[in-house]
Amino acid sequence: MEHEKLNDLITYLLAESPELNSLTIPTNELEQFRLYRSLVNIRPAGKTSDEYLQIEDAFLQEMTQRKGITKISDLQPTENHIYLWKGDITTLQCGAIVNAANSGMTGCYHPCHNCIDNCIHTFAGVRFLLEHYHGSKHDSSFNDITCELLAFAVGAHHGLFDCIDENHASGFLHRLQSHDSEYQEAIKNAEMHLITRDETNQLFQASCEEMSIIFEKIQKILDFESSQENDLYFYVSLIARLLLSAVIQGDRRDTTEFVTGISRLPHTKDMRDMWNAYLQHMEQKLSDFSSQTDIQKARRKISDQCRQFSNHPGGVYHLNVPTGAGKTLSSLRYALAHAAKWNKSRIIFTAPLLTILDQNAKVIRDFIGDNSIILEHHSNLIRTQETAEQLDTQELLLEDWSAPVIITTLAQLLNTFLDGKTSSIRRFQALADSIIVMDEVQTVPTKMLTLFNLTINFLSKVCGVTVILCSATQPCFERA
C-alpha cells in the first residue's frame, strides 16, 4: 500500500512541473522516496488538491506507525514540564512542532538534504574536510588552516557557528561526532554523481597554494603597518568571511535557478568596453560645462586631475576637496576611467545620510545614462529586516550586489564589512576587485575605526579593491 501511495504522490508532483517530465520514476522504493523528498523540497508553497493531501496524509501516517510513536508519557521530565529528548521528530505525538526554519518560514529548497531546514547537510562537508585533509600527515604548512577555513565556510553557510564557543566547546568536533549514517550516504552519492576523490584532492591542493599567496599578502600588510598580534587574527577572520560569502552566494544562486528554472546571466569577465562606453557618455556631458568663472575652472582642474590619476594602479586614496568643488562628478569620472583601465567588477558609492545619497544618486544616474546597471540599496527603497527569498530581479540584486553600480549607505557598507547576518556576509564577495567611493568618510564611527581600517587594508591588498575616501574634512585614519 505504501508503495502505491508513494507512486501516486510522485506522479502528481511531476505533473505539476512540466519541465521535469523527462524524469522517470525509479522501481526501487528507497530511490522513489528520495525522489518524492526532492520534489517536495523544490515545490514552492501553494494550494494542492484534496486528493493529494489525503494520499500524502495516509502515506505518512503508515510510515510513522511503522517507525513507532513517541508519547510524552514515555519520557521523563528534566524539570517541571520540560523534557529533553533526541530522536525522529516525525514520530512525536504532539499538537505542533516549532522547527528551525529560514527567515521566510518557507523551509528547505535543496533536494534530499538530510536536514532540519538546510542545517544537517553541512555537517558532512565539515567532517569530510577535517577527516581527509587536517593533521600532521600533510607536508604543506597551509593544509590545516586551509582545511579549517574551508570547513567553516561549508559548515556555516546555512547558519553561523562558533569554532570555539565561550565554554571552550569545538563547533568542528560537534560536527565530527554527529550523523554518521547521513554522512556515509552523502559521501557515497557525492563521489558517484558529482566529483571523484582525485578531483577533490586536486582542488584542495590548489586551495592551499592560493591560501599561501593570500597569507603572503597579509604578511606584507603586517610588516608595513605597526600591527598588533590581534590584527593577524582579524585578517584570518576576513578570509573566512570571504570564503563563506562565496559559498552562500553560490548556494543561494543555485537554489534560485533550480527553483525558477531560469539561469541568471554569467558574470562578464572583461567589462572594459562597458565602462568605456559610460565614460564616453560622461565625457560628452562634461564637455558642455562652462569654464568661465574661477570656481568653474577649479572644478574642471580637480576633475581633470582625477581623470589622469585613474591610470594609477589600485590602492587606498584620499579625495580631499572643499564643499562645492564637484566631488561627486570628479569621483565618478575617476571611477569610470579606473574601471575601464583596470577592468574592475563594479563601482560602489556610499554616503552616510539619505539626503546626500539621494542627491548623489541623481547625479550618478544622469551622467551614466543607463539606469539598468544601477542598484540603490538603502532603507528608503527596501525593508531593513531579512525577508523570505524573493525571486524577482531587484530583490536578487539586493541580496548579492551583482549590479555593476551600487549606490548605498555607509551603514549598509559597514554591515557588509562586519555584520553577522548571512544577508550581509553574502554581499562581502561582491566587494572583490571593485571600486568603493566613500563620501563623507569622516562619519565612520570612532569606535569602529580600527576594524574599518583593517577591513579596508584587507580589501585593498588581498581582494584588489580600489578605495576612494572623500571628504571636505578628511580625518587622519593612519593614526586610528
Tab-separated table of C-alpha atoms in Angstrom:
chain	number	residue	atom	x	y	z
A	1	MET	CA	0.000	0.000	0.000
A	2	GLU	CA	2.776	2.458	0.889
A	3	HIS	CA	4.455	1.772	-2.458
A	4	GLU	CA	1.275	2.592	-4.398
A	5	LYS	CA	0.666	5.809	-2.451
A	6	LEU	CA	4.260	6.891	-2.950
A	7	ASN	CA	3.972	6.307	-6.688
A	8	ASP	CA	0.744	8.358	-6.807
A	9	LEU	CA	2.375	11.238	-4.923
A	10	ILE	CA	5.368	11.341	-7.283
A	11	THR	CA	3.108	11.223	-10.340
A	12	TYR	CA	1.085	14.168	-9.028
A	13	LEU	CA	4.180	16.270	-8.218
A	14	LEU	CA	5.747	15.591	-11.627
A	15	ALA	CA	2.522	16.590	-13.356
A	16	GLU	CA	2.710	19.973	-11.591
A	17	SER	CA	6.118	20.656	-13.170
A	18	PRO	CA	6.186	20.034	-16.933
A	19	GLU	CA	9.921	20.841	-17.034
A	20	LEU	CA	10.527	17.643	-15.012
A	21	ASN	CA	8.621	15.356	-17.388
A	22	SER	CA	11.869	13.734	-18.511
A	23	LEU	CA	12.328	12.202	-15.055
A	24	THR	CA	11.466	8.534	-14.707
A	25	ILE	CA	10.084	7.058	-11.505
A	26	PRO	CA	12.581	4.543	-10.032
A	27	THR	CA	11.472	0.997	-9.288
A	28	ASN	CA	13.463	0.846	-6.052
A	29	GLU	CA	11.344	2.005	-3.099
A	30	LEU	CA	14.238	3.839	-1.410
A	31	GLU	CA	15.019	5.739	-4.604
A	32	GLN	CA	11.315	6.512	-5.018
A	33	PHE	CA	11.210	8.042	-1.556
A	34	ARG	CA	14.315	10.141	-2.312
A	35	LEU	CA	12.641	11.425	-5.478
A	36	TYR	CA	9.471	12.221	-3.522
A	37	ARG	CA	11.503	14.138	-0.933
A	38	SER	CA	13.304	16.062	-3.681
A	39	LEU	CA	10.078	17.066	-5.389
A	40	VAL	CA	8.576	18.197	-2.089
A	41	ASN	CA	11.747	20.181	-1.295
A	42	ILE	CA	11.677	22.204	-4.507
A	43	ARG	CA	7.907	22.709	-4.727
A	44	PRO	CA	7.002	26.351	-3.925
A	45	ALA	CA	4.304	26.871	-1.310
A	46	GLY	CA	0.843	26.797	-2.884
A	47	LYS	CA	-2.549	25.109	-2.990
A	48	THR	CA	-2.767	21.420	-3.860
A	49	SER	CA	-5.697	19.056	-4.346
A	50	ASP	CA	-7.637	17.457	-1.505
A	51	GLU	CA	-6.977	14.063	-3.082
A	52	TYR	CA	-3.214	14.610	-2.933
A	53	LEU	CA	-3.396	15.689	0.711
A	54	GLN	CA	-5.448	12.615	1.628
A	55	ILE	CA	-2.985	10.274	-0.088
A	56	GLU	CA	0.029	12.020	1.463
A	57	ASP	CA	-1.528	12.026	4.926
A	58	ALA	CA	-2.300	8.306	4.694
A	59	PHE	CA	1.212	7.556	3.395
A	60	LEU	CA	2.937	9.486	6.174
A	61	GLN	CA	0.636	8.004	8.831
A	62	GLU	CA	1.544	4.479	7.682
A	63	MET	CA	5.240	5.348	7.705
A	64	THR	CA	5.007	6.825	11.197
A	65	GLN	CA	3.123	3.812	12.540
A	66	ARG	CA	5.845	1.583	11.147
A	67	LYS	CA	8.570	3.628	12.868
A	68	GLY	CA	6.651	3.811	16.161
A	69	ILE	CA	5.022	6.653	18.083
A	70	THR	CA	6.831	8.602	20.835
A	71	LYS	CA	4.421	9.724	23.557
A	72	ILE	CA	5.078	12.205	26.340
A	73	SER	CA	4.104	9.535	28.854
A	74	ASP	CA	7.175	7.584	27.715
A	75	LEU	CA	9.526	10.442	28.651
A	76	GLN	CA	10.927	11.693	31.946
A	77	PRO	CA	10.917	15.465	32.588
A	78	THR	CA	14.255	17.113	33.430
A	79	GLU	CA	12.335	19.901	35.190
A	80	ASN	CA	8.696	20.711	35.711
A	81	HIS	CA	7.022	20.390	32.258
A	82	ILE	CA	10.413	20.396	30.488
A	83	TYR	CA	11.522	17.282	28.589
A	84	LEU	CA	14.868	16.650	26.892
A	85	TRP	CA	14.592	14.118	24.061
A	86	LYS	CA	16.651	13.205	20.997
A	87	GLY	CA	15.090	11.333	18.109
A	88	ASP	CA	12.989	11.447	14.960
A	89	ILE	CA	10.620	14.413	15.368
A	90	THR	CA	8.152	12.873	12.900
A	91	THR	CA	7.363	10.172	15.474
A	92	LEU	CA	6.351	12.605	18.239
A	93	GLN	CA	2.717	12.550	19.312
A	94	CYS	CA	2.116	16.276	19.772
A	95	GLY	CA	-0.049	19.164	18.619
A	96	ALA	CA	2.702	21.162	16.883
A	97	ILE	CA	6.443	21.257	16.315
A	98	VAL	CA	8.392	24.519	16.300
A	99	ASN	CA	11.073	23.815	13.743
A	100	ALA	CA	14.304	25.617	12.826
A	101	ALA	CA	13.218	27.452	9.680
A	102	ASN	CA	14.641	30.144	7.440
A	103	SER	CA	13.671	33.791	7.847
A	104	GLY	CA	10.715	33.413	5.500
A	105	MET	CA	9.411	30.245	7.191
A	106	THR	CA	9.485	28.571	3.764
A	107	GLY	CA	11.719	25.609	4.559
A	108	CYS	CA	14.444	23.887	2.586
A	109	TYR	CA	14.594	24.178	-1.201
A	110	HIS	CA	17.510	21.754	-1.730
A	111	PRO	CA	16.573	18.280	-2.972
A	112	CYS	CA	17.123	15.487	-0.448
A	113	HIS	CA	19.112	17.378	2.143
A	114	ASN	CA	19.180	15.371	5.362
A	115	CYS	CA	18.464	18.456	7.371
A	116	ILE	CA	16.205	20.488	9.555
A	117	ASP	CA	15.795	23.277	7.015
A	118	ASN	CA	19.243	23.038	5.479
A	119	CYS	CA	21.489	22.567	8.504
A	120	ILE	CA	22.438	18.926	8.889
A	121	HIS	CA	23.761	18.534	5.328
A	122	THR	CA	26.580	20.961	6.136
A	123	PHE	CA	27.946	18.521	8.724
A	124	ALA	CA	29.024	16.059	6.026
A	125	GLY	CA	31.196	18.644	4.269
A	126	VAL	CA	32.890	19.685	7.511
A	127	ARG	CA	33.551	16.097	8.507
A	128	PHE	CA	34.903	15.118	5.086
A	129	LEU	CA	37.383	18.011	5.007
A	130	LEU	CA	38.649	17.506	8.554
A	131	GLU	CA	38.958	13.725	8.237
A	132	HIS	CA	40.827	13.803	4.932
A	133	TYR	CA	42.903	16.990	4.919
A	134	HIS	CA	43.592	18.014	8.517
A	135	GLY	CA	46.539	16.766	10.517
A	136	SER	CA	50.290	16.220	10.524
A	137	LYS	CA	50.282	13.657	7.681
A	138	HIS	CA	50.329	16.524	5.178
A	139	ASP	CA	53.529	18.359	4.258
A	140	SER	CA	52.185	21.826	3.489
A	141	SER	CA	52.041	24.222	6.419
A	142	PHE	CA	48.917	25.707	4.888
A	143	ASN	CA	46.948	22.457	4.814
A	144	ASP	CA	45.478	22.750	8.297
A	145	ILE	CA	44.492	26.428	8.147
A	146	THR	CA	43.092	25.973	4.624
A	147	CYS	CA	41.118	22.947	5.766
A	148	GLU	CA	39.688	24.758	8.782
A	149	LEU	CA	38.709	27.829	6.754
A	150	LEU	CA	37.013	25.707	4.089
A	151	ALA	CA	35.283	23.591	6.729
A	152	PHE	CA	33.943	26.702	8.428
A	153	ALA	CA	32.614	28.077	5.122
A	154	VAL	CA	30.870	24.792	4.340
A	155	GLY	CA	29.529	24.344	7.860
A	156	ALA	CA	28.289	27.901	8.341
A	157	HIS	CA	26.603	28.691	5.039
A	158	HIS	CA	23.132	27.996	6.470
A	159	GLY	CA	23.882	29.453	9.902
A	160	LEU	CA	26.999	30.667	11.680
A	161	PHE	CA	28.627	28.620	14.413
A	162	ASP	CA	31.481	29.234	16.826
A	163	CYS	CA	34.641	27.282	16.046
A	164	ILE	CA	35.296	27.528	19.794
A	165	ASP	CA	32.477	28.864	21.954
A	166	GLU	CA	32.569	30.607	25.340
A	167	ASN	CA	32.535	27.209	27.068
A	168	HIS	CA	35.573	26.089	25.017
A	169	ALA	CA	33.456	23.583	23.079
A	170	SER	CA	34.528	22.972	19.492
A	171	GLY	CA	31.970	23.524	16.773
A	172	PHE	CA	34.117	21.365	14.495
A	173	LEU	CA	34.265	18.463	16.953
A	174	HIS	CA	30.483	18.551	17.351
A	175	ARG	CA	30.121	18.102	13.595
A	176	LEU	CA	32.627	15.253	13.522
A	177	GLN	CA	30.623	13.277	16.073
A	178	SER	CA	27.173	13.611	14.504
A	179	HIS	CA	25.009	11.980	11.823
A	180	ASP	CA	27.213	9.048	10.813
A	181	SER	CA	24.646	7.334	8.585
A	182	GLU	CA	23.783	10.526	6.726
A	183	TYR	CA	27.488	11.287	6.317
A	184	GLN	CA	28.309	7.956	4.718
A	185	GLU	CA	25.358	8.297	2.342
A	186	ALA	CA	26.317	11.877	1.395
A	187	ILE	CA	29.933	10.933	0.595
A	188	LYS	CA	28.856	7.918	-1.443
A	189	ASN	CA	26.406	9.972	-3.504
A	190	ALA	CA	28.846	12.858	-3.977
A	191	GLU	CA	31.592	10.598	-5.320
A	192	MET	CA	29.123	8.726	-7.507
A	193	HIS	CA	27.400	11.712	-9.100
A	194	LEU	CA	29.436	14.898	-8.501
A	195	ILE	CA	33.185	14.632	-8.057
A	196	THR	CA	35.860	11.954	-7.720
A	197	ARG	CA	38.255	11.731	-4.801
A	198	ASP	CA	41.195	12.587	-7.083
A	199	GLU	CA	39.425	15.733	-8.248
A	200	THR	CA	38.727	16.700	-4.642
A	201	ASN	CA	42.400	16.196	-3.751
A	202	GLN	CA	43.494	18.372	-6.667
A	203	LEU	CA	41.076	21.138	-5.713
A	204	PHE	CA	42.243	21.089	-2.116
A	205	GLN	CA	45.906	21.340	-3.078
A	206	ALA	CA	45.077	24.255	-5.388
A	207	SER	CA	43.274	25.879	-2.459
A	208	CYS	CA	46.370	25.508	-0.274
A	209	GLU	CA	48.517	27.164	-2.937
A	210	GLU	CA	46.052	30.018	-3.250
A	211	MET	CA	45.931	30.392	0.521
A	212	SER	CA	49.730	30.652	0.719
A	213	ILE	CA	49.595	33.606	-1.687
A	214	ILE	CA	46.896	35.293	0.410
A	215	PHE	CA	48.938	34.903	3.599
A	216	GLU	CA	51.989	36.365	1.849
A	217	LYS	CA	49.915	39.461	1.066
A	218	ILE	CA	48.692	39.664	4.656
A	219	GLN	CA	52.256	39.369	5.932
A	220	LYS	CA	53.235	42.362	3.789
A	221	ILE	CA	50.424	44.371	5.383
A	222	LEU	CA	51.609	43.368	8.853
A	223	ASP	CA	55.235	44.228	8.024
A	224	PHE	CA	54.291	47.652	6.626
A	225	GLU	CA	51.907	48.681	9.405
A	226	SER	CA	52.609	48.939	13.114
A	227	SER	CA	50.475	45.888	13.616
A	228	GLN	CA	49.283	44.179	16.745
A	229	GLU	CA	49.157	40.392	17.078
A	230	ASN	CA	45.352	40.530	17.021
A	231	ASP	CA	45.474	42.127	13.562
A	232	LEU	CA	46.567	38.803	12.053
A	233	TYR	CA	43.613	37.020	13.650
A	234	PHE	CA	41.233	39.633	12.287
A	235	TYR	CA	42.657	39.253	8.786
A	236	VAL	CA	42.174	35.486	9.044
A	237	SER	CA	38.563	36.107	10.051
A	238	LEU	CA	38.115	38.214	6.905
A	239	ILE	CA	39.438	35.318	4.802
A	240	ALA	CA	36.829	33.128	6.485
A	241	ARG	CA	34.158	35.762	5.778
A	242	LEU	CA	35.163	35.965	2.111
A	243	LEU	CA	35.062	32.179	1.648
A	244	LEU	CA	31.746	31.894	3.494
A	245	SER	CA	30.329	34.734	1.404
A	246	ALA	CA	31.259	32.927	-1.803
A	247	VAL	CA	29.668	29.668	-0.611
A	248	ILE	CA	26.456	31.434	0.459
A	249	GLN	CA	26.276	33.261	-2.873
A	250	GLY	CA	26.795	30.073	-4.872
A	251	ASP	CA	24.317	28.114	-2.767
A	252	ARG	CA	21.541	30.737	-2.902
A	253	ARG	CA	22.005	31.429	-6.601
A	254	ASP	CA	21.992	27.724	-7.431
A	255	THR	CA	18.806	27.265	-5.408
A	256	THR	CA	17.110	30.206	-7.121
A	257	GLU	CA	17.988	28.936	-10.579
A	258	PHE	CA	16.836	25.421	-9.700
A	259	VAL	CA	13.502	26.563	-8.290
A	260	THR	CA	12.716	29.040	-11.068
A	261	GLY	CA	14.248	27.096	-13.925
A	262	ILE	CA	15.848	30.354	-15.078
A	263	SER	CA	19.630	30.773	-15.210
A	264	ARG	CA	20.982	34.218	-14.463
A	265	LEU	CA	23.442	35.646	-16.943
A	266	PRO	CA	27.046	34.733	-16.097
A	267	HIS	CA	29.385	37.448	-14.883
A	268	THR	CA	31.193	39.190	-17.746
A	269	LYS	CA	34.924	38.780	-17.165
A	270	ASP	CA	36.000	41.668	-19.395
A	271	MET	CA	33.955	44.778	-18.573
A	272	ARG	CA	36.304	47.371	-20.058
A	273	ASP	CA	34.157	48.058	-23.133
A	274	MET	CA	31.121	48.664	-20.940
A	275	TRP	CA	32.973	51.042	-18.608
A	276	ASN	CA	34.482	52.895	-21.594
A	277	ALA	CA	31.038	53.430	-23.111
A	278	TYR	CA	29.720	55.020	-19.898
A	279	LEU	CA	32.927	57.037	-19.526
A	280	GLN	CA	32.490	58.467	-23.026
A	281	HIS	CA	28.883	59.374	-22.228
A	282	MET	CA	30.078	61.249	-19.140
A	283	GLU	CA	32.919	62.977	-21.007
A	284	GLN	CA	30.428	64.193	-23.597
A	285	LYS	CA	28.218	65.724	-20.909
A	286	LEU	CA	31.207	67.308	-19.153
A	287	SER	CA	32.345	68.914	-22.405
A	288	ASP	CA	29.193	71.024	-22.357
A	289	PHE	CA	30.122	72.556	-18.987
A	290	SER	CA	31.254	76.169	-18.947
A	291	SER	CA	34.712	77.040	-17.557
A	292	GLN	CA	34.418	80.805	-17.309
A	293	THR	CA	34.418	81.582	-13.588
A	294	ASP	CA	37.189	80.805	-11.103
A	295	ILE	CA	35.003	78.192	-9.389
A	296	GLN	CA	34.210	76.515	-12.704
A	297	LYS	CA	37.896	76.456	-13.617
A	298	ALA	CA	38.778	74.971	-10.217
A	299	ARG	CA	36.153	72.256	-10.630
A	300	ARG	CA	37.465	71.443	-14.103
A	301	LYS	CA	41.048	71.222	-12.804
A	302	ILE	CA	40.061	68.891	-9.955
A	303	SER	CA	38.046	66.723	-12.340
A	304	ASP	CA	40.905	66.534	-14.871
A	305	GLN	CA	43.384	65.566	-12.135
A	306	CYS	CA	41.071	62.748	-11.018
A	307	ARG	CA	40.758	61.576	-14.619
A	308	GLN	CA	44.536	61.499	-15.057
A	309	PHE	CA	45.102	59.753	-11.727
A	310	SER	CA	42.802	56.886	-12.758
A	311	ASN	CA	45.705	55.336	-14.694
A	312	HIS	CA	47.492	54.553	-11.428
A	313	PRO	CA	47.096	51.025	-10.006
A	314	GLY	CA	44.513	50.423	-7.281
A	315	GLY	CA	45.037	51.296	-3.646
A	316	VAL	CA	43.541	53.451	-0.909
A	317	TYR	CA	43.369	57.113	-1.946
A	318	HIS	CA	42.042	60.372	-0.490
A	319	LEU	CA	39.943	62.931	-2.376
A	320	ASN	CA	40.013	65.922	-0.088
A	321	VAL	CA	38.284	68.898	-1.719
A	322	PRO	CA	36.076	71.659	-0.277
A	323	THR	CA	32.297	71.664	-0.456
A	324	GLY	CA	31.036	72.757	-3.866
A	325	ALA	CA	34.172	71.606	-5.729
A	326	GLY	CA	32.364	68.893	-7.674
A	327	LYS	CA	33.411	65.936	-5.569
A	328	THR	CA	30.632	63.638	-6.805
A	329	LEU	CA	31.337	64.154	-10.512
A	330	SER	CA	35.119	64.040	-10.028
A	331	SER	CA	34.953	60.753	-8.116
A	332	LEU	CA	32.529	59.271	-10.681
A	333	ARG	CA	34.801	60.288	-13.542
A	334	TYR	CA	37.776	58.742	-11.776
A	335	ALA	CA	35.836	55.546	-11.015
A	336	LEU	CA	34.623	55.012	-14.590
A	337	ALA	CA	38.077	55.689	-16.043
A	338	HIS	CA	39.807	53.495	-13.457
A	339	ALA	CA	37.287	50.673	-14.011
A	340	ALA	CA	37.851	50.885	-17.773
A	341	LYS	CA	41.638	50.896	-17.364
A	342	TRP	CA	41.875	48.065	-14.808
A	343	ASN	CA	38.750	46.039	-15.669
A	344	LYS	CA	37.003	46.436	-12.310
A	345	SER	CA	33.964	44.318	-11.417
A	346	ARG	CA	31.728	47.102	-10.098
A	347	ILE	CA	31.645	50.594	-8.614
A	348	ILE	CA	30.123	51.165	-5.164
A	349	PHE	CA	29.175	54.643	-3.970
A	350	THR	CA	28.314	55.283	-0.330
A	351	ALA	CA	27.151	58.257	1.729
A	352	PRO	CA	26.163	58.451	5.411
A	353	LEU	CA	22.849	60.299	5.016
A	354	LEU	CA	19.912	59.559	2.748
A	355	THR	CA	19.650	63.213	1.768
A	356	ILE	CA	23.247	63.180	0.490
A	357	LEU	CA	22.720	59.766	-1.104
A	358	ASP	CA	19.608	60.914	-2.986
A	359	GLN	CA	21.463	63.928	-4.363
A	360	ASN	CA	24.471	61.837	-5.399
A	361	ALA	CA	22.249	59.145	-6.937
A	362	LYS	CA	20.537	61.655	-9.222
A	363	VAL	CA	23.917	62.937	-10.437
A	364	ILE	CA	25.302	59.434	-10.967
A	365	ARG	CA	22.217	58.254	-12.871
A	366	ASP	CA	22.282	61.331	-15.092
A	367	PHE	CA	25.960	61.067	-16.012
A	368	ILE	CA	25.994	57.285	-16.512
A	369	GLY	CA	22.814	57.444	-18.537
A	370	ASP	CA	21.709	53.829	-18.036
A	371	ASN	CA	19.524	53.003	-15.040
A	372	SER	CA	19.594	49.272	-15.828
A	373	ILE	CA	23.105	48.864	-14.401
A	374	ILE	CA	22.464	50.865	-11.214
A	375	LEU	CA	21.170	49.431	-7.943
A	376	GLU	CA	20.201	51.601	-4.978
A	377	HIS	CA	20.263	49.803	-1.629
A	378	HIS	CA	19.011	51.774	1.352
A	379	SER	CA	16.073	51.959	3.731
A	380	ASN	CA	14.030	54.288	1.535
A	381	LEU	CA	13.816	51.514	-1.052
A	382	ILE	CA	13.898	48.205	0.841
A	383	ARG	CA	12.807	46.625	4.099
A	384	THR	CA	15.646	46.621	6.605
A	385	GLN	CA	14.795	43.222	8.098
A	386	GLU	CA	15.526	39.938	6.397
A	387	THR	CA	12.578	38.552	4.493
A	388	ALA	CA	11.794	35.418	2.511
A	389	GLU	CA	13.839	34.973	-0.624
A	390	GLN	CA	12.198	36.879	-3.464
A	391	LEU	CA	12.773	35.708	-6.987
A	392	ASP	CA	12.389	38.982	-8.859
A	393	THR	CA	15.472	40.634	-10.296
A	394	GLN	CA	15.533	43.642	-7.956
A	395	GLU	CA	15.492	41.500	-4.823
A	396	LEU	CA	18.173	39.187	-6.210
A	397	LEU	CA	20.443	42.156	-6.918
A	398	LEU	CA	19.878	43.497	-3.411
A	399	GLU	CA	20.845	40.144	-1.942
A	400	ASP	CA	24.186	39.779	-3.708
A	401	TRP	CA	25.109	43.236	-5.042
A	402	SER	CA	25.744	41.812	-8.505
A	403	ALA	CA	24.824	45.039	-10.339
A	404	PRO	CA	27.722	46.954	-11.953
A	405	VAL	CA	26.959	50.162	-9.999
A	406	ILE	CA	25.781	50.132	-6.370
A	407	ILE	CA	24.565	53.227	-4.523
A	408	THR	CA	24.167	52.548	-0.818
A	409	THR	CA	24.546	53.967	2.666
A	410	LEU	CA	27.606	53.851	4.876
A	411	ALA	CA	25.575	51.696	7.281
A	412	GLN	CA	24.921	49.069	4.600
A	413	LEU	CA	28.601	49.028	3.645
A	414	LEU	CA	29.701	48.616	7.274
A	415	ASN	CA	27.133	45.816	7.644
A	416	THR	CA	28.693	44.129	4.620
A	417	PHE	CA	32.112	44.550	6.244
A	418	LEU	CA	31.276	43.307	9.722
A	419	ASP	CA	27.649	42.317	10.425
A	420	GLY	CA	26.919	38.703	11.372
A	421	LYS	CA	23.731	38.204	9.336
A	422	THR	CA	24.094	35.871	6.379
A	423	SER	CA	22.485	38.537	4.157
A	424	SER	CA	25.372	40.905	4.984
A	425	ILE	CA	28.039	38.213	4.718
A	426	ARG	CA	26.702	37.179	1.307
A	427	ARG	CA	27.418	40.627	-0.130
A	428	PHE	CA	31.060	40.593	1.000
A	429	GLN	CA	32.174	38.604	-2.067
A	430	ALA	CA	30.783	41.369	-4.310
A	431	LEU	CA	33.414	43.782	-2.989
A	432	ALA	CA	36.313	41.867	-4.587
A	433	ASP	CA	38.035	43.716	-7.436
A	434	SER	CA	35.627	46.657	-7.109
A	435	ILE	CA	35.962	50.405	-6.649
A	436	ILE	CA	34.489	51.792	-3.422
A	437	VAL	CA	33.887	55.551	-3.281
A	438	MET	CA	33.056	56.647	0.258
A	439	ASP	CA	31.611	60.149	0.554
A	440	GLU	CA	31.776	61.981	3.900
A	441	VAL	CA	34.074	59.286	5.208
A	442	GLN	CA	34.672	61.292	8.396
A	443	THR	CA	31.295	59.965	9.631
A	444	VAL	CA	32.653	56.454	10.241
A	445	PRO	CA	32.011	55.921	13.991
A	446	THR	CA	35.143	56.415	16.056
A	447	LYS	CA	34.664	53.119	17.895
A	448	MET	CA	34.792	51.284	14.549
A	449	LEU	CA	37.882	52.943	13.080
A	450	THR	CA	40.331	50.150	13.890
A	451	LEU	CA	38.143	47.435	12.355
A	452	PHE	CA	37.303	49.768	9.462
A	453	ASN	CA	40.997	50.375	8.718
A	454	LEU	CA	41.868	46.676	8.897
A	455	THR	CA	38.995	45.773	6.580
A	456	ILE	CA	39.979	48.468	4.085
A	457	ASN	CA	43.586	47.170	4.146
A	458	PHE	CA	42.393	43.610	3.524
A	459	LEU	CA	40.105	44.610	0.672
A	460	SER	CA	42.800	46.723	-0.974
A	461	LYS	CA	45.803	44.411	-0.592
A	462	VAL	CA	44.147	40.989	-0.767
A	463	CYS	CA	40.931	41.496	-2.768
A	464	GLY	CA	42.131	44.033	-5.340
A	465	VAL	CA	39.709	46.760	-4.239
A	466	THR	CA	40.384	50.430	-5.014
A	467	VAL	CA	39.095	52.673	-2.214
A	468	ILE	CA	38.487	56.427	-2.538
A	469	LEU	CA	37.932	58.259	0.761
A	470	CYS	CA	36.111	61.511	0.008
A	471	SER	CA	35.563	64.397	2.383
A	472	ALA	CA	35.858	68.126	2.737
A	473	THR	CA	37.228	67.481	6.252
A	474	GLN	CA	39.371	64.370	5.841
A	475	PRO	CA	40.212	62.578	9.113
A	476	CYS	CA	43.648	61.067	9.670
A	477	PHE	CA	42.825	57.365	9.504
A	478	GLU	CA	46.516	56.464	9.683
A	479	ARG	CA	46.517	57.404	13.380
A	480	ALA	CA	43.348	55.475	14.256
